[in-house]
mmCIF file of C-alpha atoms in Angstrom:
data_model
loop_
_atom_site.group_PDB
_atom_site.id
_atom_site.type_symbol
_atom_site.label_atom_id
_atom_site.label_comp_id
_atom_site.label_asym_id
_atom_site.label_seq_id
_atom_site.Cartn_x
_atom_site.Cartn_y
_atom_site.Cartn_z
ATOM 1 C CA UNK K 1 85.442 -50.737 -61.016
ATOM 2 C CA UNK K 2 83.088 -49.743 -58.230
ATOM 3 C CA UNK K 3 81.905 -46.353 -59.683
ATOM 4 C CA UNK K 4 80.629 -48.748 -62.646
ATOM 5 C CA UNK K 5 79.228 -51.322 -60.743
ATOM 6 C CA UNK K 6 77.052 -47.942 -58.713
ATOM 7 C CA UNK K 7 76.306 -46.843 -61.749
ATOM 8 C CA UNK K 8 75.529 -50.019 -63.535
ATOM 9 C CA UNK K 9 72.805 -50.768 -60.004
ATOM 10 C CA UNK K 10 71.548 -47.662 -60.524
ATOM 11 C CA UNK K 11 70.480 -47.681 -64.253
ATOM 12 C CA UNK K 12 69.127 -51.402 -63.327
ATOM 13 C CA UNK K 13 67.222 -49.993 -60.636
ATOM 14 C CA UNK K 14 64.836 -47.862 -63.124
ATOM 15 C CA UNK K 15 63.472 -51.344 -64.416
ATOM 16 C CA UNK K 16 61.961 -52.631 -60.997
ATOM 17 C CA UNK K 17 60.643 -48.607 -59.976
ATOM 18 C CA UNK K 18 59.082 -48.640 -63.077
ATOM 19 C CA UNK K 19 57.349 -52.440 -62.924
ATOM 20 C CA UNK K 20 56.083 -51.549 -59.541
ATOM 21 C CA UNK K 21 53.556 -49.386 -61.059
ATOM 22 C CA UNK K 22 52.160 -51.499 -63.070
ATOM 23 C CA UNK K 23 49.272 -53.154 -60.746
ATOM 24 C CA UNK K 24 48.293 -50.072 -59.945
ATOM 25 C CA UNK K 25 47.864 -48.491 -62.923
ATOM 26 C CA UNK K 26 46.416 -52.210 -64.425
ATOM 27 C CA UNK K 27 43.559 -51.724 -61.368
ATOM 28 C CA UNK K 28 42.856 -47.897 -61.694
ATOM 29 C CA UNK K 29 43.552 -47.325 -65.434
ATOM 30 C CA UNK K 30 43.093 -50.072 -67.850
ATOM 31 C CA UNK K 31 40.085 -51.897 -69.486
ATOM 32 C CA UNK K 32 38.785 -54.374 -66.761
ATOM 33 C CA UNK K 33 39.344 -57.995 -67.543
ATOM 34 C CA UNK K 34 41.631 -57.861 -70.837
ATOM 35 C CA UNK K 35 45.202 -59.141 -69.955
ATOM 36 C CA UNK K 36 45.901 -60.210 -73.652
ATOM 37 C CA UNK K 37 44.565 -57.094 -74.795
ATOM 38 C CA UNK K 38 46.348 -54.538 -72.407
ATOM 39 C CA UNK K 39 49.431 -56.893 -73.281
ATOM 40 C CA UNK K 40 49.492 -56.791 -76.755
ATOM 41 C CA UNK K 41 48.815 -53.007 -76.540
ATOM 42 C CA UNK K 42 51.856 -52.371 -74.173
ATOM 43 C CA UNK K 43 54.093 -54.104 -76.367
ATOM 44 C CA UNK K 44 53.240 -54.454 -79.758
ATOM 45 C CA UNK K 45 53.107 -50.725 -80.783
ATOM 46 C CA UNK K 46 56.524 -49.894 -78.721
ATOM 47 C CA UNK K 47 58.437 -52.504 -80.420
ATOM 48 C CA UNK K 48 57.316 -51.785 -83.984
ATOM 49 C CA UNK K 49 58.455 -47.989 -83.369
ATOM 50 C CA UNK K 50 61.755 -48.800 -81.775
ATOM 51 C CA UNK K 51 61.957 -51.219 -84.628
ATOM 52 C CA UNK K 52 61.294 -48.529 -86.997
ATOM 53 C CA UNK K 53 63.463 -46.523 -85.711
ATOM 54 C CA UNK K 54 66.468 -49.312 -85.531
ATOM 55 C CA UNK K 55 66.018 -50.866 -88.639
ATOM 56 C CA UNK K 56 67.623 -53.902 -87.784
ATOM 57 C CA UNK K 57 66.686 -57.303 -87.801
ATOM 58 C CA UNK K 58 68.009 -60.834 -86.446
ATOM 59 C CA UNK K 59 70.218 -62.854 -88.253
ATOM 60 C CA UNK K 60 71.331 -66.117 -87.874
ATOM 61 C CA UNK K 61 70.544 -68.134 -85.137
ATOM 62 C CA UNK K 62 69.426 -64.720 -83.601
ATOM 63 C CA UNK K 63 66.000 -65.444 -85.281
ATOM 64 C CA UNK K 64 64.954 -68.195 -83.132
ATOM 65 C CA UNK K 65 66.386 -66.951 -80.013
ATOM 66 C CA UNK K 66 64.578 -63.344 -80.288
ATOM 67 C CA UNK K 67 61.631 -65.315 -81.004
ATOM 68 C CA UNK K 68 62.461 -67.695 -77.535
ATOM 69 C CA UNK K 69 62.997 -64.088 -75.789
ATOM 70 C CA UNK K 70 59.984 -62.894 -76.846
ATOM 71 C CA UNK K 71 57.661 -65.187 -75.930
ATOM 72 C CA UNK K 72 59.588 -65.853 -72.442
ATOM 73 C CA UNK K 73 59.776 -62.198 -71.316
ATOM 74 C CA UNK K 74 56.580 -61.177 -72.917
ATOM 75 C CA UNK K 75 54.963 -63.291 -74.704
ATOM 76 C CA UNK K 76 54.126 -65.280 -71.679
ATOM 77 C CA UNK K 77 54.936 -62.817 -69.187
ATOM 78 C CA UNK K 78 52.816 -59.841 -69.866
ATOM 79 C CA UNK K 79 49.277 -62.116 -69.754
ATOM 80 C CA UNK K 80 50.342 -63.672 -66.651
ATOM 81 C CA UNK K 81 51.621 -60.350 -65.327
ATOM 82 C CA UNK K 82 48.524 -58.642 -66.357
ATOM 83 C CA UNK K 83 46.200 -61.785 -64.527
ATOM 84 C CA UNK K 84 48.155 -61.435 -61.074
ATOM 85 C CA UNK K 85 47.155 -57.438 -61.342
ATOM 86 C CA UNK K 86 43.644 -57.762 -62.191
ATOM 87 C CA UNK K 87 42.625 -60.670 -60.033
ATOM 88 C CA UNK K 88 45.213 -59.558 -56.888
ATOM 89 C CA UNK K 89 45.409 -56.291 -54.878
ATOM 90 C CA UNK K 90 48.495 -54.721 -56.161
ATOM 91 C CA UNK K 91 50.299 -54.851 -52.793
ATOM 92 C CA UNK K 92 50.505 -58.768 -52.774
ATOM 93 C CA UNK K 93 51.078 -58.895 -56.530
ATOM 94 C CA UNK K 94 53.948 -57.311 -56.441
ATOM 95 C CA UNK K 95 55.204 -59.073 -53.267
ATOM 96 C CA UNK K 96 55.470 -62.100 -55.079
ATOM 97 C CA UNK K 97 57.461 -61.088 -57.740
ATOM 98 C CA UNK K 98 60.045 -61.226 -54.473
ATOM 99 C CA UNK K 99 60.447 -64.560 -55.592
ATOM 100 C CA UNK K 100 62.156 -63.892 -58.372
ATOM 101 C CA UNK K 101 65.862 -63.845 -57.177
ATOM 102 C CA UNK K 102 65.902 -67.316 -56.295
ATOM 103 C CA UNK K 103 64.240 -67.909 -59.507
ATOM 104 C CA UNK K 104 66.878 -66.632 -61.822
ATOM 105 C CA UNK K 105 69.705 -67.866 -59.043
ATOM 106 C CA UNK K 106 68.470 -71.274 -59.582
ATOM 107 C CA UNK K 107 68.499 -71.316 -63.598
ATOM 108 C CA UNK K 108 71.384 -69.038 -63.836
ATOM 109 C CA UNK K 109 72.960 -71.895 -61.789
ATOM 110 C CA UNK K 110 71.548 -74.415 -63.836
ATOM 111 C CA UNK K 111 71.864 -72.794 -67.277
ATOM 112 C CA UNK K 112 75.270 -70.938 -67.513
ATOM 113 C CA UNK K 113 76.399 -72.113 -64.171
ATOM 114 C CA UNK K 114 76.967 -68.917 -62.308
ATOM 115 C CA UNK K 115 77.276 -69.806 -59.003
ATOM 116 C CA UNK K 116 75.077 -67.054 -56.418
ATOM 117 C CA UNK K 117 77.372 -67.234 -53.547
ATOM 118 C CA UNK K 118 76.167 -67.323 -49.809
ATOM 119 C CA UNK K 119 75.822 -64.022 -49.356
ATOM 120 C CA UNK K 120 73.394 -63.297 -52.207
ATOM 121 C CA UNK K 121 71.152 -66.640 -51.320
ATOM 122 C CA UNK K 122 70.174 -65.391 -47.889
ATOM 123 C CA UNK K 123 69.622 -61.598 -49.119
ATOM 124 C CA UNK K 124 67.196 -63.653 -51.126
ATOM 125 C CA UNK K 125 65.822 -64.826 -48.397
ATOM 126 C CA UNK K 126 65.723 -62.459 -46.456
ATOM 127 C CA UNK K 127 63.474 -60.482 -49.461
ATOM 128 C CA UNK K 128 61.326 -64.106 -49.434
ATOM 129 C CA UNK K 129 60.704 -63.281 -45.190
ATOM 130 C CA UNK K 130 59.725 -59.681 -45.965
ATOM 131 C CA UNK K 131 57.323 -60.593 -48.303
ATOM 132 C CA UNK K 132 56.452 -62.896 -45.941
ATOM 133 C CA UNK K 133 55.356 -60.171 -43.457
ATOM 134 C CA UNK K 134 54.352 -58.137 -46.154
ATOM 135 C CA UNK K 135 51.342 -60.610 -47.379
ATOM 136 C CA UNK K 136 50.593 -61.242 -43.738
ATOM 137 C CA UNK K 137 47.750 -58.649 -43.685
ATOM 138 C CA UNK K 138 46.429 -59.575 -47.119
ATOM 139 C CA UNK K 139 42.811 -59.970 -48.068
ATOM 140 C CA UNK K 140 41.553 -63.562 -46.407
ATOM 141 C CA UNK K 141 39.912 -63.990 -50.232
ATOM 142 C CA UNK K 142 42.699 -64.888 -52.226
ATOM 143 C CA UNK K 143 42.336 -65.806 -55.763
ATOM 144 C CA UNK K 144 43.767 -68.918 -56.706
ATOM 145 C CA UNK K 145 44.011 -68.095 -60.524
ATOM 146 C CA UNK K 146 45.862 -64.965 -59.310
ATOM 147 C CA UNK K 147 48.541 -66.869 -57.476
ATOM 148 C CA UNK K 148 49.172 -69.085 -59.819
ATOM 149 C CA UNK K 149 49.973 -66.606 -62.765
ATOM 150 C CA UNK K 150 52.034 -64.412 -60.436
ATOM 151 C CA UNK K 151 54.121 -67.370 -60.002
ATOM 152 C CA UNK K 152 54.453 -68.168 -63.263
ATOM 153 C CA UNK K 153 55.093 -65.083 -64.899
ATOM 154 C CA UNK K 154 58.155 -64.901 -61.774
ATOM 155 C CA UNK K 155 59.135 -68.807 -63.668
ATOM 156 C CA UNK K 156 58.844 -67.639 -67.190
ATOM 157 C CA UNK K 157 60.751 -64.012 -66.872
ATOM 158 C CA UNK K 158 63.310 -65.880 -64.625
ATOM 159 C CA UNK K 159 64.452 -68.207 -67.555
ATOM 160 C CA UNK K 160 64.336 -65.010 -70.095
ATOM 161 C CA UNK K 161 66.483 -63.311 -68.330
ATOM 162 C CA UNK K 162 69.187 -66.172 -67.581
ATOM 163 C CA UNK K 163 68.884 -66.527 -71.022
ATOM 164 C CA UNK K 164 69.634 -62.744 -72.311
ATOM 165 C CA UNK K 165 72.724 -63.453 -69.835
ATOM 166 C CA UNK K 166 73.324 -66.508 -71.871
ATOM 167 C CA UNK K 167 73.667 -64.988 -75.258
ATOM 168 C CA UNK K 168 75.045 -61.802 -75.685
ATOM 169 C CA UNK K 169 73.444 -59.518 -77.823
ATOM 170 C CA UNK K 170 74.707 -58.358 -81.612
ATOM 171 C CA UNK K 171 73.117 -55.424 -81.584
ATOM 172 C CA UNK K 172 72.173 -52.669 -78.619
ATOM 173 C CA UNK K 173 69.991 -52.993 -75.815
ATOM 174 C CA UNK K 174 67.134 -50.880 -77.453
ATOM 175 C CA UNK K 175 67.459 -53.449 -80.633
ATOM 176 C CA UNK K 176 67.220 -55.995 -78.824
ATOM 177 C CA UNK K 177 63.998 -55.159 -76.934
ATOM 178 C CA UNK K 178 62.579 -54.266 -80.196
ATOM 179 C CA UNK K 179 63.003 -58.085 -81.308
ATOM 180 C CA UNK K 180 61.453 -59.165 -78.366
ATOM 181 C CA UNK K 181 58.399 -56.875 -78.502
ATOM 182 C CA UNK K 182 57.861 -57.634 -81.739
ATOM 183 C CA UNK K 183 57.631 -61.133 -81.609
ATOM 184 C CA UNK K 184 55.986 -61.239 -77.663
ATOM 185 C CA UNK K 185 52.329 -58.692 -79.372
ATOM 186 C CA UNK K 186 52.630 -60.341 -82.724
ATOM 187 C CA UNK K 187 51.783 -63.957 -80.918
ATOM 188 C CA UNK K 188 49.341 -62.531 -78.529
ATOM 189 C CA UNK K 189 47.385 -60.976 -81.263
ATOM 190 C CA UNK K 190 45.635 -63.596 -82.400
ATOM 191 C CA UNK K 191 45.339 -65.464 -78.432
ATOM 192 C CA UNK K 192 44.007 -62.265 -77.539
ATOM 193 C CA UNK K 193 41.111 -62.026 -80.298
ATOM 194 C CA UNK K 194 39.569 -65.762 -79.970
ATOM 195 C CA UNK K 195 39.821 -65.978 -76.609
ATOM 196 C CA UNK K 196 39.272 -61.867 -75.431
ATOM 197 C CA UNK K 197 36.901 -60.776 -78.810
ATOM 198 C CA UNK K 198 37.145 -57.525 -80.397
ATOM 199 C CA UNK K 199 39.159 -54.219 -78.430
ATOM 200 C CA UNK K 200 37.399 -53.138 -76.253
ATOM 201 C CA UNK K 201 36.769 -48.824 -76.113
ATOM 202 C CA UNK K 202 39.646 -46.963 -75.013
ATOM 203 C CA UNK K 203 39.122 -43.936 -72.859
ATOM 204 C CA UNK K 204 41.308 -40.889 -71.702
ATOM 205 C CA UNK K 205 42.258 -42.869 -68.629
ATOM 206 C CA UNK K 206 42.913 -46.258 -70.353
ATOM 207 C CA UNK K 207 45.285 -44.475 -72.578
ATOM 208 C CA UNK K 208 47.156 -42.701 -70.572
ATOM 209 C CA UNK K 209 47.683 -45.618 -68.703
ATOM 210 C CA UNK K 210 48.784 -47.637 -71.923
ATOM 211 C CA UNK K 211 51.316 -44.584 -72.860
ATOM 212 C CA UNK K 212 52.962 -45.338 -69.258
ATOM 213 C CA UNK K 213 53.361 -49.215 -69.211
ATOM 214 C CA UNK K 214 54.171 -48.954 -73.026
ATOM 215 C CA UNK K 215 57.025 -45.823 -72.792
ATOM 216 C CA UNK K 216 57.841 -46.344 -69.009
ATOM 217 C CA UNK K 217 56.785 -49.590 -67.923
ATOM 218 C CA UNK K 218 58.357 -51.745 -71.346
ATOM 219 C CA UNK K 219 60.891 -49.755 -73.705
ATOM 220 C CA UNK K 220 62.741 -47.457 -71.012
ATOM 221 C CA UNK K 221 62.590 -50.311 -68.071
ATOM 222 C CA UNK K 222 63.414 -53.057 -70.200
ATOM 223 C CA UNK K 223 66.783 -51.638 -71.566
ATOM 224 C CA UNK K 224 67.938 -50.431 -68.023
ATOM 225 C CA UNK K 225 67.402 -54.459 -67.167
ATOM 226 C CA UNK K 226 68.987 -55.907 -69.893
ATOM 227 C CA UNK K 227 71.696 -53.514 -69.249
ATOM 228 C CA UNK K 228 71.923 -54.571 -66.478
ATOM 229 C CA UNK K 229 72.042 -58.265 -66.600
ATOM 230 C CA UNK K 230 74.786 -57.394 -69.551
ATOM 231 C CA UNK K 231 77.084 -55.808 -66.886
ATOM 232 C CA UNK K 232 76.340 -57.499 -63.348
ATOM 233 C CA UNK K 233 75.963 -60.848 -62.576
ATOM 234 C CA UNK K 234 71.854 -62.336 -63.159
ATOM 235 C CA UNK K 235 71.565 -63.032 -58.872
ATOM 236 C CA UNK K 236 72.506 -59.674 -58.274
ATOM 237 C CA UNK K 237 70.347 -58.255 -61.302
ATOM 238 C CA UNK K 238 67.631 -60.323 -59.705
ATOM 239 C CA UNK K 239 68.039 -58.869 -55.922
ATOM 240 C CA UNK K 240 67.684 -54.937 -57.453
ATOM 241 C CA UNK K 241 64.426 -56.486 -58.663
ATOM 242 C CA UNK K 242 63.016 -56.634 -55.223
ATOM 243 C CA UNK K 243 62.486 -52.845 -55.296
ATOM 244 C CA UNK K 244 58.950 -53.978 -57.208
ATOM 245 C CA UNK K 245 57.496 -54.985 -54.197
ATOM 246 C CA UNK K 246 58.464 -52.034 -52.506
ATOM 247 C CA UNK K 247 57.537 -49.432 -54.966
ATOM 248 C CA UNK K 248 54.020 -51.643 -55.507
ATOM 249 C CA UNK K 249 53.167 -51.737 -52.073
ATOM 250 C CA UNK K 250 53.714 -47.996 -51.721
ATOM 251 C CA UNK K 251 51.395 -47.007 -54.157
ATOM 252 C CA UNK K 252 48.709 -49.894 -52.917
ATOM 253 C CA UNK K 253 49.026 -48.036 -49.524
ATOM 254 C CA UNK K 254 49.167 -44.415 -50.590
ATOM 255 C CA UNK K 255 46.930 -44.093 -53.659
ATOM 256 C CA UNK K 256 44.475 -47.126 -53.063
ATOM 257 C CA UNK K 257 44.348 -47.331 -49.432
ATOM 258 C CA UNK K 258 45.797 -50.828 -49.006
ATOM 259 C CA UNK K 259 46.073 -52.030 -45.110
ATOM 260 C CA UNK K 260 49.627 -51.396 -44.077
ATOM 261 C CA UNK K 261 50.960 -51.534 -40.864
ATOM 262 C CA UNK K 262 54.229 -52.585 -38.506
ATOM 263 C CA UNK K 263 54.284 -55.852 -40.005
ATOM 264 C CA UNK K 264 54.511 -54.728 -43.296
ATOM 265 C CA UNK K 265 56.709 -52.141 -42.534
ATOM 266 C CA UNK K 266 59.395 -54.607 -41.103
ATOM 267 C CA UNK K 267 58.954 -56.359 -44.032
ATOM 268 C CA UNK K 268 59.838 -53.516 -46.324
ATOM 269 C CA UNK K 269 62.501 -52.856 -44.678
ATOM 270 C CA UNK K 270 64.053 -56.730 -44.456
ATOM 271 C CA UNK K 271 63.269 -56.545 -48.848
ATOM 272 C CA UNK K 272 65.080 -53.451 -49.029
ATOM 273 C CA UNK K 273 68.110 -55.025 -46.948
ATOM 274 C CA UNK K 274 68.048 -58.019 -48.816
ATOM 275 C CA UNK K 275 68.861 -55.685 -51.872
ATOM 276 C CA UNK K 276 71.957 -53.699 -49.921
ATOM 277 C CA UNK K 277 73.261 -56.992 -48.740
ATOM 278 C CA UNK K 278 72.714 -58.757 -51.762
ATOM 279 C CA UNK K 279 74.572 -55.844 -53.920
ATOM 280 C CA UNK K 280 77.546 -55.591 -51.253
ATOM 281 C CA UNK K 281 78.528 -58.945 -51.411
ATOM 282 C CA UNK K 282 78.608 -58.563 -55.290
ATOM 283 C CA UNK K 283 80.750 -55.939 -54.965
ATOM 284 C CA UNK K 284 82.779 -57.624 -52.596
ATOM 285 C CA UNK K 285 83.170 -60.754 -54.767
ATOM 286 C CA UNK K 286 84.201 -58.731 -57.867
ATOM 287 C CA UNK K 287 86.720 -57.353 -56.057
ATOM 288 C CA UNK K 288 88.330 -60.239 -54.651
ATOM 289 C CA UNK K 289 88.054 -61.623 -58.331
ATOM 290 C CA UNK K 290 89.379 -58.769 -59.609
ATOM 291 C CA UNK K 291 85.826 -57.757 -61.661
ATOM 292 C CA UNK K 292 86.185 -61.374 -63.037
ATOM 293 C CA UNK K 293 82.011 -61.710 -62.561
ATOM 294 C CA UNK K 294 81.299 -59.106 -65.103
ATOM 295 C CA UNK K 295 80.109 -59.836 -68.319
ATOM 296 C CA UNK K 296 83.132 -59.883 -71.255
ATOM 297 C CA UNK K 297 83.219 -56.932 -73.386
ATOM 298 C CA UNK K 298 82.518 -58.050 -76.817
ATOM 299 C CA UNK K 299 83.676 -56.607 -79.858
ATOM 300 C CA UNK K 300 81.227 -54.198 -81.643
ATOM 301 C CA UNK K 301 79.289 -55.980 -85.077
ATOM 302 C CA UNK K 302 79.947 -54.131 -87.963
ATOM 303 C CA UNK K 303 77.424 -52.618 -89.576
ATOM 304 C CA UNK K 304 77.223 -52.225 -93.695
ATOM 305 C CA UNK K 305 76.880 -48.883 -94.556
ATOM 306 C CA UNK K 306 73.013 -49.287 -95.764
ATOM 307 C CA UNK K 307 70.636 -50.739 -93.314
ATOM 308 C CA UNK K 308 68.305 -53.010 -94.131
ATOM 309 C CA UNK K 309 64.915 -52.287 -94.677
ATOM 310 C CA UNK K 310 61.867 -53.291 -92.652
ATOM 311 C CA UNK K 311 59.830 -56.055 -94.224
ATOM 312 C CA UNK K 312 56.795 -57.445 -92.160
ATOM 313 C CA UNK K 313 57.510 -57.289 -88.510
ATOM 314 C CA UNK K 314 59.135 -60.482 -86.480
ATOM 315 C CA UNK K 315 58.067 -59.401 -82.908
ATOM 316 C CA UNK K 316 59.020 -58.845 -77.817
ATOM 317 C CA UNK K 317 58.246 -58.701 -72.189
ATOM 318 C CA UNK K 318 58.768 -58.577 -71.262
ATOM 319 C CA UNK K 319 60.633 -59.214 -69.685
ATOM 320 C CA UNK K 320 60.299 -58.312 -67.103
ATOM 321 C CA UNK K 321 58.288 -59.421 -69.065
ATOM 322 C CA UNK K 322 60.243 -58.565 -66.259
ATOM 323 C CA UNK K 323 58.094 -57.053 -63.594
ATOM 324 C CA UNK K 324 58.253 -57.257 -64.760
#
């Protein structure tokens, strides 16, 4: 039970590596000032290839809730994602996606009643004080705007995510992205061409940086996640997700020359704690319960023997959107 657990944490681990990159790459890489743009671009394309690929589509009440998915985890997330990167330095971007635990503890609470557990609440905190320390050498010029859609996009993915806990999947985690991909670019298309204009040029640097978020940074990351939320409980899912701030601050510091010092450092190191301790007590709990807070294996769907084929696209994410 614990070797999956490990292995389960590690595989959930690739999502919040991967998100961390993203400011940077945003900042260095991408068109300047074109969050609906760089966010229909990341997902869009991705999710009509997996889709391709797949060939399968919702059914049922599936259709509304990949379309709910979708515009929760990237729909919604990936603009406000994208706006915290472009008007933040990617340091203190990242930081606040540190929020996020209590985020999804809350509505996981609130929505399918998982209860977090003492332990897990204050290794959330303890991630909330490093980030703390961690924004206490940030720029005194702050932007406002910035703030705010950090914040939200921490809301938004938080509720996906309880959510994907909420109703299991019919099909496989690459599926399911696909769905939510879809539907996520398909309703920022039009957002992003009244209120953005026509695409702007795309360079060698712009798209390599669109390959990453799109390959890296959406498909792979978003199917480790949603793995992960399928097998652990959403609190602890939530904790891994602290590694973004880590990973994002490393890369501010080491590749953009973001201030840094022992305050931050102590702050790292209280986010990465918050992870351990967050994790052990999860494994401690599923042992006492005797693995009772993993997710029930459900039966596999059957599949007829001929797929169906793709008609027009539905569409997304997110989710992290995650961070994500």
């Amino acid at each position: 039970m614990e070797t999956i657990s490990r292995r389960a944490l590690l595989i959930t681990a690739v999502a919040p590596v991967a998100w961390g990159t993203t400011y940077l790459v945003t900042a260095e890489l991408l068109p300047p000032d074109r969050p609906l743009f760089s966010s229909v671009v990341r997902a869009l394309p991705a999710g009509l290839l997996i889709l391709a690929f797949r060939r399968r589509l919702p059914r049922g009440d599936w259709w509304w809730r990949a379309t709910l998915l979708g515009l929760c985890n990237i729909g919604l997330f990936f603009p406000l994602l994208f706006l915290a990167a472009y008007e933040l330095p990617g340091g203190l971007a990242s930081t606040l996606q540190a929020t996020s635990p209590l985020a999804v503890m809350a509505l996981a609470w609130l929505v399918i009643r998982e209860r977090a557990g003492a332990v897990r609440v204050g290794a959330a905190l303890v991630g909330l004080v490093g980030v703390a320390l961690l924004l206490a050498r940030a720029p005194g010029e702050v932007s406002v705007l910035g703030l705010v859609a950090a914040f939200a996009s921490v809301l938004v993915s938080a509720l996906g995510f309880v959510l994907v806990k909420r109703w299991p999947a019919p099909v496989d985690m690459r599926t399911l992205v696909s769905w939510q991909l879809v539907v996520g670019g398909l309703a920022l298309v039009p957002v992003a061409l009244v209120v953005e204009g026509a695409p702007p040029a795309i360079d060698v640097d712009a798209a390599t940086g669109f390959v990453w978020l799109a390959g890296v940074g959406t498909v792979l990351a978003y199917v480790c996640w949603f793995h992960g939320l399928a097998m652990l409980p959403a609190g602890a899912v939530s904790l891994v997700g602290l590694l973004n701030p880590v990973v994002g601050t490393s890369l501010g510091v080491l590749v953009a020359g973001e201030l840094f010092g022992w305050t931050q450092a102590l702050g790292m190191l209280l986010v990465l704690g918050g992870v351990v301790a967050g994790q052990a007590g999860a494994r401690r709990r599923q042992g006492e319960s005797g693995g009772c807070n993993r997710a029930p294996r459900l039966p596999r769907p059957s599949v007829s023997a001929t797929s169906p084929s793709l008609p027009t696209p539905l569409r997304s994410s997110a989710p992290p959107a995650t961070v994500r």
